[in-house]
Amino acid sequence: MYSRRASLDVHEFSGNFRGQAADFKMTSVIGHVYNLDFPPAYNSWDRVDPLELFGAETVKGEANPKAHVCRHLQTEARGVDYLVLWLDCDREGENICFEVMDNVLPHMKRGSAGQQVVFRARFSAVSAPEV
């Protein structure tokens, strides 16, 4: 196994995937990739009627801009054939999966049919023997 530090750690190793030899690249995110907020005009709770927020626009931004998670995921996705997502199997984990996919899929290789292949690991234990 080879490990390197990019914006976040990346671990590379060889093994088998679906019955074929494969090179693996594993990295992580640090919580949510994106956050959702209101524009600055709505950020003063003393001056905004809460009912206005139901119709207000929202702004999507990188959750931790200093960590450069979006750029990291996009860079590491180059040349990748498959994406295997190993995030918590709860609503928040599912949301983070889609945030990761938003960054990775545009930079992955496409298969012979022009499609990209994504796998979702499902687990409920976190100990090494069970995973």
Short mmCIF file of N, CA, C and O in Angstrom, two decimals:
data_model
loop_
_atom_site.label_atom_id
_atom_site.label_comp_id
_atom_site.label_asym_id
_atom_site.label_seq_id
_atom_site.Cartn_x
_atom_site.Cartn_y
_atom_site.Cartn_z
N MET A 1 0.84 -1.17 0.00
CA MET A 1 0.00 0.00 0.00
C MET A 1 0.89 1.24 0.00
O MET A 1 1.91 1.29 0.65
N TYR A 2 0.44 2.20 -0.73
CA TYR A 2 1.13 3.48 -0.82
C TYR A 2 0.16 4.56 -0.34
O TYR A 2 -0.98 4.61 -0.79
N SER A 3 0.59 5.40 0.58
CA SER A 3 -0.24 6.49 1.07
C SER A 3 0.45 7.81 0.76
O SER A 3 1.67 7.91 0.82
N ARG A 4 -0.37 8.80 0.43
CA ARG A 4 0.17 10.12 0.16
C ARG A 4 -0.80 11.17 0.68
O ARG A 4 -1.98 10.91 0.86
N ARG A 5 -0.28 12.33 0.89
CA ARG A 5 -1.10 13.43 1.38
C ARG A 5 -1.40 14.36 0.22
O ARG A 5 -0.49 14.90 -0.41
N ALA A 6 -2.67 14.52 -0.10
CA ALA A 6 -3.11 15.54 -1.04
C ALA A 6 -3.87 16.55 -0.18
O ALA A 6 -3.41 16.84 0.93
N SER A 7 -4.98 17.08 -0.62
CA SER A 7 -5.79 17.89 0.29
C SER A 7 -6.24 17.03 1.46
O SER A 7 -6.33 17.50 2.59
N LEU A 8 -6.52 15.77 1.18
CA LEU A 8 -6.84 14.75 2.18
C LEU A 8 -6.00 13.53 1.86
O LEU A 8 -5.50 13.39 0.75
N ASP A 9 -5.84 12.63 2.81
CA ASP A 9 -5.03 11.43 2.56
C ASP A 9 -5.61 10.59 1.43
O ASP A 9 -6.82 10.48 1.28
N VAL A 10 -4.71 9.98 0.65
CA VAL A 10 -5.09 9.05 -0.41
C VAL A 10 -4.26 7.79 -0.21
O VAL A 10 -3.04 7.87 -0.05
N HIS A 11 -4.93 6.65 -0.21
CA HIS A 11 -4.25 5.36 -0.05
C HIS A 11 -4.47 4.57 -1.34
O HIS A 11 -5.60 4.43 -1.80
N GLU A 12 -3.38 4.06 -1.91
CA GLU A 12 -3.46 3.30 -3.15
C GLU A 12 -2.92 1.90 -2.92
O GLU A 12 -1.93 1.71 -2.23
N PHE A 13 -3.62 0.91 -3.51
CA PHE A 13 -3.22 -0.48 -3.36
C PHE A 13 -3.81 -1.30 -4.50
O PHE A 13 -4.71 -0.85 -5.20
N SER A 14 -3.30 -2.50 -4.68
CA SER A 14 -3.78 -3.42 -5.72
C SER A 14 -4.57 -4.54 -5.07
O SER A 14 -4.32 -4.91 -3.92
N GLY A 15 -5.51 -5.08 -5.80
CA GLY A 15 -6.32 -6.19 -5.30
C GLY A 15 -7.22 -6.71 -6.40
O GLY A 15 -6.91 -6.56 -7.59
N ASN A 16 -8.33 -7.31 -6.04
CA ASN A 16 -9.31 -7.82 -6.99
C ASN A 16 -10.63 -7.12 -6.78
O ASN A 16 -11.04 -6.86 -5.64
N PHE A 17 -11.32 -6.85 -7.88
CA PHE A 17 -12.64 -6.24 -7.84
C PHE A 17 -13.50 -6.92 -8.88
O PHE A 17 -13.14 -6.93 -10.06
N ARG A 18 -14.57 -7.53 -8.43
CA ARG A 18 -15.49 -8.24 -9.32
C ARG A 18 -14.77 -9.28 -10.17
O ARG A 18 -15.01 -9.40 -11.37
N GLY A 19 -13.84 -9.98 -9.53
CA GLY A 19 -13.14 -11.08 -10.20
C GLY A 19 -11.99 -10.68 -11.10
O GLY A 19 -11.43 -11.52 -11.81
N GLN A 20 -11.60 -9.43 -11.09
CA GLN A 20 -10.48 -8.98 -11.94
C GLN A 20 -9.49 -8.19 -11.11
O GLN A 20 -9.85 -7.53 -10.13
N ALA A 21 -8.23 -8.24 -11.54
CA ALA A 21 -7.20 -7.45 -10.87
C ALA A 21 -7.55 -5.97 -11.02
O ALA A 21 -8.04 -5.55 -12.06
N ALA A 22 -7.30 -5.22 -9.96
CA ALA A 22 -7.66 -3.80 -9.98
C ALA A 22 -6.70 -3.00 -9.12
O ALA A 22 -6.13 -3.51 -8.17
N ASP A 23 -6.52 -1.76 -9.50
CA ASP A 23 -5.79 -0.80 -8.68
C ASP A 23 -6.82 0.06 -7.97
O ASP A 23 -7.76 0.56 -8.59
N PHE A 24 -6.66 0.24 -6.67
CA PHE A 24 -7.61 0.97 -5.85
C PHE A 24 -7.00 2.29 -5.38
O PHE A 24 -5.81 2.37 -5.13
N LYS A 25 -7.86 3.27 -5.27
CA LYS A 25 -7.49 4.56 -4.71
C LYS A 25 -8.58 4.89 -3.69
O LYS A 25 -9.76 4.92 -4.02
N MET A 26 -8.20 5.10 -2.45
CA MET A 26 -9.18 5.37 -1.39
C MET A 26 -8.87 6.71 -0.75
O MET A 26 -7.73 7.00 -0.40
N THR A 27 -9.91 7.51 -0.60
CA THR A 27 -9.78 8.79 0.08
C THR A 27 -11.02 9.02 0.91
O THR A 27 -11.86 8.12 1.03
N SER A 28 -11.16 10.17 1.49
CA SER A 28 -12.30 10.44 2.35
C SER A 28 -12.75 11.88 2.18
O SER A 28 -12.10 12.68 1.52
N VAL A 29 -13.88 12.15 2.80
CA VAL A 29 -14.34 13.53 2.93
C VAL A 29 -14.42 13.81 4.42
O VAL A 29 -14.36 12.90 5.23
N ILE A 30 -14.54 15.06 4.78
CA ILE A 30 -14.60 15.42 6.20
C ILE A 30 -15.98 15.99 6.48
O ILE A 30 -16.16 17.19 6.62
N GLY A 31 -16.96 15.11 6.52
CA GLY A 31 -18.34 15.54 6.69
C GLY A 31 -18.95 15.90 5.36
O GLY A 31 -18.59 15.35 4.31
N HIS A 32 -19.87 16.84 5.39
CA HIS A 32 -20.53 17.26 4.16
C HIS A 32 -19.56 17.96 3.23
O HIS A 32 -18.65 18.67 3.67
N VAL A 33 -19.76 17.78 1.94
CA VAL A 33 -18.95 18.45 0.93
C VAL A 33 -19.49 19.86 0.71
O VAL A 33 -18.73 20.80 0.52
N TYR A 34 -20.81 20.01 0.76
CA TYR A 34 -21.47 21.29 0.53
C TYR A 34 -22.29 21.70 1.74
O TYR A 34 -22.69 20.87 2.56
N ASN A 35 -22.57 23.00 1.82
CA ASN A 35 -23.56 23.48 2.77
C ASN A 35 -24.56 24.31 1.98
O ASN A 35 -24.33 24.70 0.85
N LEU A 36 -25.69 24.54 2.58
CA LEU A 36 -26.75 25.31 1.96
C LEU A 36 -27.11 26.42 2.92
O LEU A 36 -27.35 26.18 4.11
N ASP A 37 -27.14 27.65 2.42
CA ASP A 37 -27.40 28.79 3.28
C ASP A 37 -28.28 29.79 2.53
O ASP A 37 -28.51 29.65 1.32
N PHE A 38 -28.72 30.78 3.25
CA PHE A 38 -29.45 31.89 2.64
C PHE A 38 -28.46 32.98 2.27
O PHE A 38 -27.39 33.10 2.86
N PRO A 39 -28.81 33.81 1.30
CA PRO A 39 -27.94 34.95 0.97
C PRO A 39 -27.80 35.87 2.19
O PRO A 39 -28.64 35.84 3.10
N PRO A 40 -26.76 36.70 2.21
CA PRO A 40 -26.50 37.56 3.38
C PRO A 40 -27.70 38.41 3.80
O PRO A 40 -27.87 38.68 4.99
N ALA A 41 -28.54 38.80 2.88
CA ALA A 41 -29.69 39.65 3.24
C ALA A 41 -30.64 38.96 4.22
O ALA A 41 -31.39 39.62 4.93
N TYR A 42 -30.58 37.63 4.28
CA TYR A 42 -31.48 36.88 5.16
C TYR A 42 -30.81 36.42 6.45
O TYR A 42 -31.41 35.71 7.24
N ASN A 43 -29.58 36.80 6.67
CA ASN A 43 -28.84 36.27 7.82
C ASN A 43 -29.01 37.05 9.12
O ASN A 43 -28.38 36.71 10.10
N SER A 44 -29.83 38.05 9.14
CA SER A 44 -30.09 38.78 10.38
C SER A 44 -31.47 38.38 10.89
O SER A 44 -32.50 38.82 10.37
N TRP A 45 -31.47 37.54 11.90
CA TRP A 45 -32.74 37.03 12.42
C TRP A 45 -33.61 38.13 13.01
O TRP A 45 -34.82 37.97 13.12
N ASP A 46 -33.03 39.26 13.38
CA ASP A 46 -33.80 40.36 13.94
C ASP A 46 -34.57 41.13 12.87
O ASP A 46 -35.57 41.79 13.17
N ARG A 47 -34.14 41.08 11.62
CA ARG A 47 -34.74 41.89 10.56
C ARG A 47 -35.50 41.08 9.51
O ARG A 47 -36.06 41.65 8.59
N VAL A 48 -35.51 39.76 9.64
CA VAL A 48 -36.16 38.93 8.61
C VAL A 48 -37.35 38.20 9.22
O VAL A 48 -37.23 37.55 10.26
N ASP A 49 -38.48 38.32 8.56
CA ASP A 49 -39.67 37.57 8.97
C ASP A 49 -39.43 36.10 8.59
O ASP A 49 -39.15 35.81 7.43
N PRO A 50 -39.51 35.19 9.55
CA PRO A 50 -39.25 33.77 9.25
C PRO A 50 -40.09 33.22 8.09
O PRO A 50 -39.65 32.33 7.37
N LEU A 51 -41.27 33.77 7.87
CA LEU A 51 -42.11 33.30 6.76
C LEU A 51 -41.46 33.59 5.41
O LEU A 51 -41.70 32.87 4.44
N GLU A 52 -40.64 34.65 5.33
CA GLU A 52 -39.95 34.98 4.08
C GLU A 52 -38.98 33.87 3.66
O GLU A 52 -38.70 33.68 2.48
N LEU A 53 -38.46 33.14 4.64
CA LEU A 53 -37.44 32.13 4.35
C LEU A 53 -37.99 30.97 3.53
O LEU A 53 -37.25 30.30 2.82
N PHE A 54 -39.32 30.73 3.61
CA PHE A 54 -39.91 29.64 2.83
C PHE A 54 -39.80 29.88 1.33
O PHE A 54 -39.73 28.93 0.56
N GLY A 55 -39.78 31.13 0.92
CA GLY A 55 -39.68 31.44 -0.50
C GLY A 55 -38.33 32.00 -0.91
O GLY A 55 -38.11 32.32 -2.08
N ALA A 56 -37.42 32.10 0.05
CA ALA A 56 -36.12 32.71 -0.25
C ALA A 56 -35.23 31.76 -1.04
O ALA A 56 -35.31 30.53 -0.89
N GLU A 57 -34.38 32.32 -1.89
CA GLU A 57 -33.40 31.51 -2.60
C GLU A 57 -32.34 31.02 -1.61
O GLU A 57 -32.20 31.56 -0.51
N THR A 58 -31.65 29.97 -1.99
CA THR A 58 -30.55 29.46 -1.17
C THR A 58 -29.28 29.46 -1.99
O THR A 58 -29.31 29.49 -3.22
N VAL A 59 -28.17 29.44 -1.30
CA VAL A 59 -26.85 29.45 -1.93
C VAL A 59 -26.10 28.21 -1.49
O VAL A 59 -25.96 27.94 -0.29
N LYS A 60 -25.64 27.44 -2.47
CA LYS A 60 -24.87 26.22 -2.20
C LYS A 60 -23.39 26.57 -2.27
O LYS A 60 -22.93 27.18 -3.24
N GLY A 61 -22.65 26.22 -1.22
CA GLY A 61 -21.22 26.51 -1.20
C GLY A 61 -20.45 25.34 -0.62
O GLY A 61 -21.02 24.45 0.01
N GLU A 62 -19.16 25.35 -0.82
CA GLU A 62 -18.32 24.29 -0.27
C GLU A 62 -18.33 24.39 1.25
O GLU A 62 -18.13 25.46 1.83
N ALA A 63 -18.57 23.27 1.92
CA ALA A 63 -18.73 23.26 3.38
C ALA A 63 -17.47 23.70 4.10
O ALA A 63 -17.54 24.37 5.12
N ASN A 64 -16.32 23.30 3.60
CA ASN A 64 -15.06 23.65 4.24
C ASN A 64 -14.09 24.13 3.15
O ASN A 64 -13.22 23.36 2.71
N PRO A 65 -14.22 25.37 2.68
CA PRO A 65 -13.42 25.84 1.54
C PRO A 65 -11.92 25.72 1.74
O PRO A 65 -11.19 25.48 0.78
N LYS A 66 -11.44 25.86 2.96
CA LYS A 66 -9.99 25.79 3.20
C LYS A 66 -9.44 24.38 2.99
O LYS A 66 -8.26 24.21 2.72
N ALA A 67 -10.29 23.37 3.09
CA ALA A 67 -9.84 21.98 2.91
C ALA A 67 -9.80 21.58 1.44
O ALA A 67 -9.20 20.56 1.10
N HIS A 68 -10.41 22.33 0.56
CA HIS A 68 -10.41 22.07 -0.88
C HIS A 68 -10.90 20.65 -1.21
O HIS A 68 -10.33 19.97 -2.07
N VAL A 69 -11.97 20.21 -0.55
CA VAL A 69 -12.48 18.86 -0.75
C VAL A 69 -13.00 18.67 -2.17
O VAL A 69 -12.74 17.64 -2.80
N CYS A 70 -13.70 19.66 -2.72
CA CYS A 70 -14.21 19.53 -4.10
C CYS A 70 -13.07 19.34 -5.08
O CYS A 70 -13.10 18.42 -5.91
N ARG A 71 -12.07 20.18 -5.00
CA ARG A 71 -10.92 20.07 -5.91
C ARG A 71 -10.22 18.73 -5.72
O ARG A 71 -9.82 18.08 -6.69
N HIS A 72 -10.09 18.30 -4.47
CA HIS A 72 -9.46 17.01 -4.17
C HIS A 72 -10.20 15.86 -4.85
O HIS A 72 -9.60 15.03 -5.53
N LEU A 73 -11.52 15.81 -4.68
CA LEU A 73 -12.31 14.74 -5.28
C LEU A 73 -12.23 14.77 -6.80
O LEU A 73 -12.10 13.73 -7.46
N GLN A 74 -12.29 15.95 -7.38
CA GLN A 74 -12.23 16.09 -8.83
C GLN A 74 -10.88 15.63 -9.38
O GLN A 74 -10.79 14.94 -10.39
N THR A 75 -9.80 15.98 -8.69
CA THR A 75 -8.46 15.59 -9.12
C THR A 75 -8.27 14.08 -9.02
O THR A 75 -7.76 13.45 -9.95
N GLU A 76 -8.69 13.51 -7.90
CA GLU A 76 -8.51 12.07 -7.70
C GLU A 76 -9.41 11.24 -8.61
O GLU A 76 -9.12 10.07 -8.87
N ALA A 77 -10.47 11.81 -9.13
CA ALA A 77 -11.41 11.08 -10.00
C ALA A 77 -10.87 10.88 -11.41
O ALA A 77 -11.34 10.00 -12.13
N ARG A 78 -9.88 11.63 -11.81
CA ARG A 78 -9.36 11.51 -13.18
C ARG A 78 -8.82 10.12 -13.44
O ARG A 78 -8.00 9.60 -12.68
N GLY A 79 -9.31 9.50 -14.51
CA GLY A 79 -8.84 8.18 -14.90
C GLY A 79 -9.46 7.02 -14.14
O GLY A 79 -9.10 5.88 -14.33
N VAL A 80 -10.42 7.31 -13.27
CA VAL A 80 -11.05 6.26 -12.46
C VAL A 80 -12.15 5.58 -13.26
O VAL A 80 -12.93 6.23 -13.95
N ASP A 81 -12.21 4.24 -13.17
CA ASP A 81 -13.23 3.46 -13.88
C ASP A 81 -14.51 3.29 -13.07
O ASP A 81 -15.60 3.25 -13.64
N TYR A 82 -14.38 3.12 -11.77
CA TYR A 82 -15.53 2.87 -10.90
C TYR A 82 -15.44 3.76 -9.67
O TYR A 82 -14.35 4.08 -9.20
N LEU A 83 -16.60 4.07 -9.13
CA LEU A 83 -16.69 4.77 -7.87
C LEU A 83 -17.42 3.87 -6.89
O LEU A 83 -18.52 3.40 -7.18
N VAL A 84 -16.79 3.58 -5.76
CA VAL A 84 -17.42 2.79 -4.71
C VAL A 84 -17.55 3.70 -3.49
O VAL A 84 -16.55 4.18 -2.96
N LEU A 85 -18.76 3.92 -3.06
CA LEU A 85 -19.04 4.83 -1.96
C LEU A 85 -19.23 4.04 -0.67
O LEU A 85 -20.08 3.16 -0.60
N TRP A 86 -18.44 4.37 0.35
CA TRP A 86 -18.51 3.72 1.67
C TRP A 86 -18.80 4.80 2.70
O TRP A 86 -17.92 5.21 3.43
N LEU A 87 -20.01 5.27 2.74
CA LEU A 87 -20.42 6.26 3.74
C LEU A 87 -21.53 5.66 4.59
O LEU A 87 -22.14 4.67 4.23
N ASP A 88 -21.78 6.29 5.72
CA ASP A 88 -22.81 5.79 6.63
C ASP A 88 -24.12 5.56 5.90
O ASP A 88 -24.49 6.31 5.00
N CYS A 89 -24.82 4.52 6.30
CA CYS A 89 -26.10 4.17 5.68
C CYS A 89 -27.26 4.83 6.43
O CYS A 89 -28.14 4.16 6.98
N ASP A 90 -27.22 6.12 6.48
CA ASP A 90 -28.32 6.90 7.03
C ASP A 90 -28.60 8.04 6.06
O ASP A 90 -27.94 8.16 5.02
N ARG A 91 -29.56 8.86 6.35
CA ARG A 91 -29.93 9.93 5.42
C ARG A 91 -28.78 10.89 5.16
O ARG A 91 -28.57 11.35 4.05
N GLU A 92 -28.04 11.19 6.20
CA GLU A 92 -26.91 12.11 6.03
C GLU A 92 -25.83 11.48 5.15
O GLU A 92 -25.28 12.13 4.26
N GLY A 93 -25.54 10.20 5.38
CA GLY A 93 -24.56 9.51 4.54
C GLY A 93 -24.99 9.45 3.09
O GLY A 93 -24.18 9.61 2.18
N GLU A 94 -26.28 9.22 2.86
CA GLU A 94 -26.80 9.20 1.49
C GLU A 94 -26.63 10.57 0.84
O GLU A 94 -26.25 10.66 -0.32
N ASN A 95 -26.90 11.62 1.59
CA ASN A 95 -26.74 12.97 1.06
C ASN A 95 -25.28 13.23 0.69
O ASN A 95 -24.97 13.77 -0.38
N ILE A 96 -24.37 12.83 1.56
CA ILE A 96 -22.94 13.02 1.28
C ILE A 96 -22.53 12.22 0.05
O ILE A 96 -21.73 12.69 -0.76
N CYS A 97 -23.10 11.03 -0.14
CA CYS A 97 -22.80 10.25 -1.36
C CYS A 97 -23.10 11.06 -2.62
O CYS A 97 -22.30 11.09 -3.55
N PHE A 98 -24.25 11.71 -2.63
CA PHE A 98 -24.61 12.50 -3.81
C PHE A 98 -23.72 13.73 -3.96
O PHE A 98 -23.40 14.14 -5.08
N GLU A 99 -23.28 14.30 -2.85
CA GLU A 99 -22.33 15.42 -2.93
C GLU A 99 -21.00 14.95 -3.52
O GLU A 99 -20.40 15.65 -4.35
N VAL A 100 -20.55 13.77 -3.13
CA VAL A 100 -19.32 13.20 -3.69
C VAL A 100 -19.51 12.93 -5.18
O VAL A 100 -18.66 13.29 -6.01
N MET A 101 -20.63 12.33 -5.53
CA MET A 101 -20.89 12.03 -6.94
C MET A 101 -20.92 13.29 -7.80
O MET A 101 -20.43 13.28 -8.93
N ASP A 102 -21.47 14.37 -7.28
CA ASP A 102 -21.50 15.65 -8.02
C ASP A 102 -20.09 16.08 -8.42
O ASP A 102 -19.89 16.70 -9.46
N ASN A 103 -19.11 15.77 -7.59
CA ASN A 103 -17.73 16.17 -7.86
C ASN A 103 -16.96 15.13 -8.66
O ASN A 103 -16.08 15.49 -9.44
N VAL A 104 -17.24 13.86 -8.46
CA VAL A 104 -16.44 12.80 -9.07
C VAL A 104 -16.90 12.43 -10.48
O VAL A 104 -16.08 12.30 -11.39
N LEU A 105 -18.19 12.24 -10.68
CA LEU A 105 -18.68 11.73 -11.96
C LEU A 105 -18.24 12.54 -13.19
O LEU A 105 -17.86 11.95 -14.19
N PRO A 106 -18.25 13.87 -13.14
CA PRO A 106 -17.82 14.60 -14.34
C PRO A 106 -16.35 14.38 -14.72
O PRO A 106 -15.95 14.69 -15.84
N HIS A 107 -15.56 13.80 -13.83
CA HIS A 107 -14.12 13.64 -14.09
C HIS A 107 -13.71 12.18 -14.27
O HIS A 107 -12.54 11.90 -14.56
N MET A 108 -14.64 11.25 -14.10
CA MET A 108 -14.34 9.83 -14.26
C MET A 108 -14.33 9.44 -15.74
O MET A 108 -14.89 10.12 -16.57
N LYS A 109 -13.71 8.28 -16.01
CA LYS A 109 -13.80 7.68 -17.34
C LYS A 109 -15.22 7.24 -17.58
O LYS A 109 -15.97 6.98 -16.65
N ARG A 110 -15.58 7.10 -18.84
CA ARG A 110 -16.88 6.54 -19.21
C ARG A 110 -16.65 5.15 -19.80
O ARG A 110 -15.68 4.92 -20.49
N GLY A 111 -17.57 4.23 -19.51
CA GLY A 111 -17.47 2.87 -20.01
C GLY A 111 -17.77 2.80 -21.49
O GLY A 111 -18.03 3.80 -22.16
N SER A 112 -17.78 1.58 -22.03
CA SER A 112 -17.99 1.38 -23.47
C SER A 112 -19.36 1.89 -23.92
O SER A 112 -19.52 2.31 -25.05
N ALA A 113 -20.34 1.85 -23.05
CA ALA A 113 -21.67 2.35 -23.41
C ALA A 113 -21.83 3.83 -23.03
O ALA A 113 -22.92 4.36 -23.07
N GLY A 114 -20.74 4.48 -22.66
CA GLY A 114 -20.79 5.89 -22.30
C GLY A 114 -21.31 6.14 -20.89
O GLY A 114 -21.61 7.26 -20.54
N GLN A 115 -21.40 5.07 -20.11
CA GLN A 115 -21.92 5.20 -18.76
C GLN A 115 -20.81 5.13 -17.73
O GLN A 115 -19.73 4.62 -17.99
N GLN A 116 -21.12 5.63 -16.56
CA GLN A 116 -20.21 5.55 -15.43
C GLN A 116 -20.80 4.59 -14.42
O GLN A 116 -22.02 4.49 -14.30
N VAL A 117 -19.94 3.87 -13.71
CA VAL A 117 -20.41 2.85 -12.80
C VAL A 117 -20.13 3.28 -11.36
O VAL A 117 -19.00 3.58 -10.99
N VAL A 118 -21.20 3.29 -10.57
CA VAL A 118 -21.12 3.67 -9.16
C VAL A 118 -21.68 2.52 -8.33
O VAL A 118 -22.75 2.00 -8.62
N PHE A 119 -20.95 2.13 -7.31
CA PHE A 119 -21.40 1.11 -6.37
C PHE A 119 -21.57 1.77 -5.00
O PHE A 119 -20.82 2.66 -4.64
N ARG A 120 -22.55 1.29 -4.26
CA ARG A 120 -22.81 1.82 -2.92
C ARG A 120 -22.67 0.68 -1.92
O ARG A 120 -23.44 -0.27 -1.95
N ALA A 121 -21.65 0.75 -1.09
CA ALA A 121 -21.46 -0.25 -0.04
C ALA A 121 -22.47 0.02 1.07
O ALA A 121 -22.70 1.16 1.44
N ARG A 122 -23.07 -1.04 1.56
CA ARG A 122 -24.01 -0.92 2.67
C ARG A 122 -23.50 -1.76 3.82
O ARG A 122 -23.20 -2.93 3.66
N PHE A 123 -23.38 -1.15 4.96
CA PHE A 123 -22.86 -1.84 6.13
C PHE A 123 -23.48 -1.22 7.38
O PHE A 123 -23.97 -0.11 7.36
N SER A 124 -23.44 -1.98 8.47
CA SER A 124 -23.98 -1.45 9.72
C SER A 124 -23.00 -1.63 10.86
O SER A 124 -23.31 -1.31 11.99
N ALA A 125 -21.82 -2.15 10.57
CA ALA A 125 -20.81 -2.35 11.59
C ALA A 125 -19.56 -1.58 11.20
O ALA A 125 -19.34 -1.31 10.02
N VAL A 126 -18.73 -1.26 12.19
CA VAL A 126 -17.53 -0.50 11.88
C VAL A 126 -16.26 -1.19 12.33
O VAL A 126 -15.17 -0.64 12.16
N SER A 127 -16.34 -2.39 12.88
CA SER A 127 -15.13 -3.10 13.30
C SER A 127 -14.49 -3.75 12.08
O SER A 127 -15.17 -4.17 11.15
N ALA A 128 -13.17 -3.85 12.08
CA ALA A 128 -12.41 -4.36 10.94
C ALA A 128 -12.90 -5.73 10.46
O ALA A 128 -13.09 -5.93 9.26
N PRO A 129 -13.11 -6.73 11.33
CA PRO A 129 -13.56 -8.04 10.85
C PRO A 129 -14.92 -8.00 10.17
O PRO A 129 -15.18 -8.75 9.23
N GLU A 130 -15.81 -7.12 10.62
CA GLU A 130 -17.15 -7.06 10.05
C GLU A 130 -17.20 -6.29 8.75
O GLU A 130 -18.03 -6.55 7.90
N VAL A 131 -16.32 -5.31 8.59
CA VAL A 131 -16.31 -4.52 7.37
C VAL A 131 -15.63 -5.32 6.29
O VAL A 131 -16.04 -5.46 5.20
#
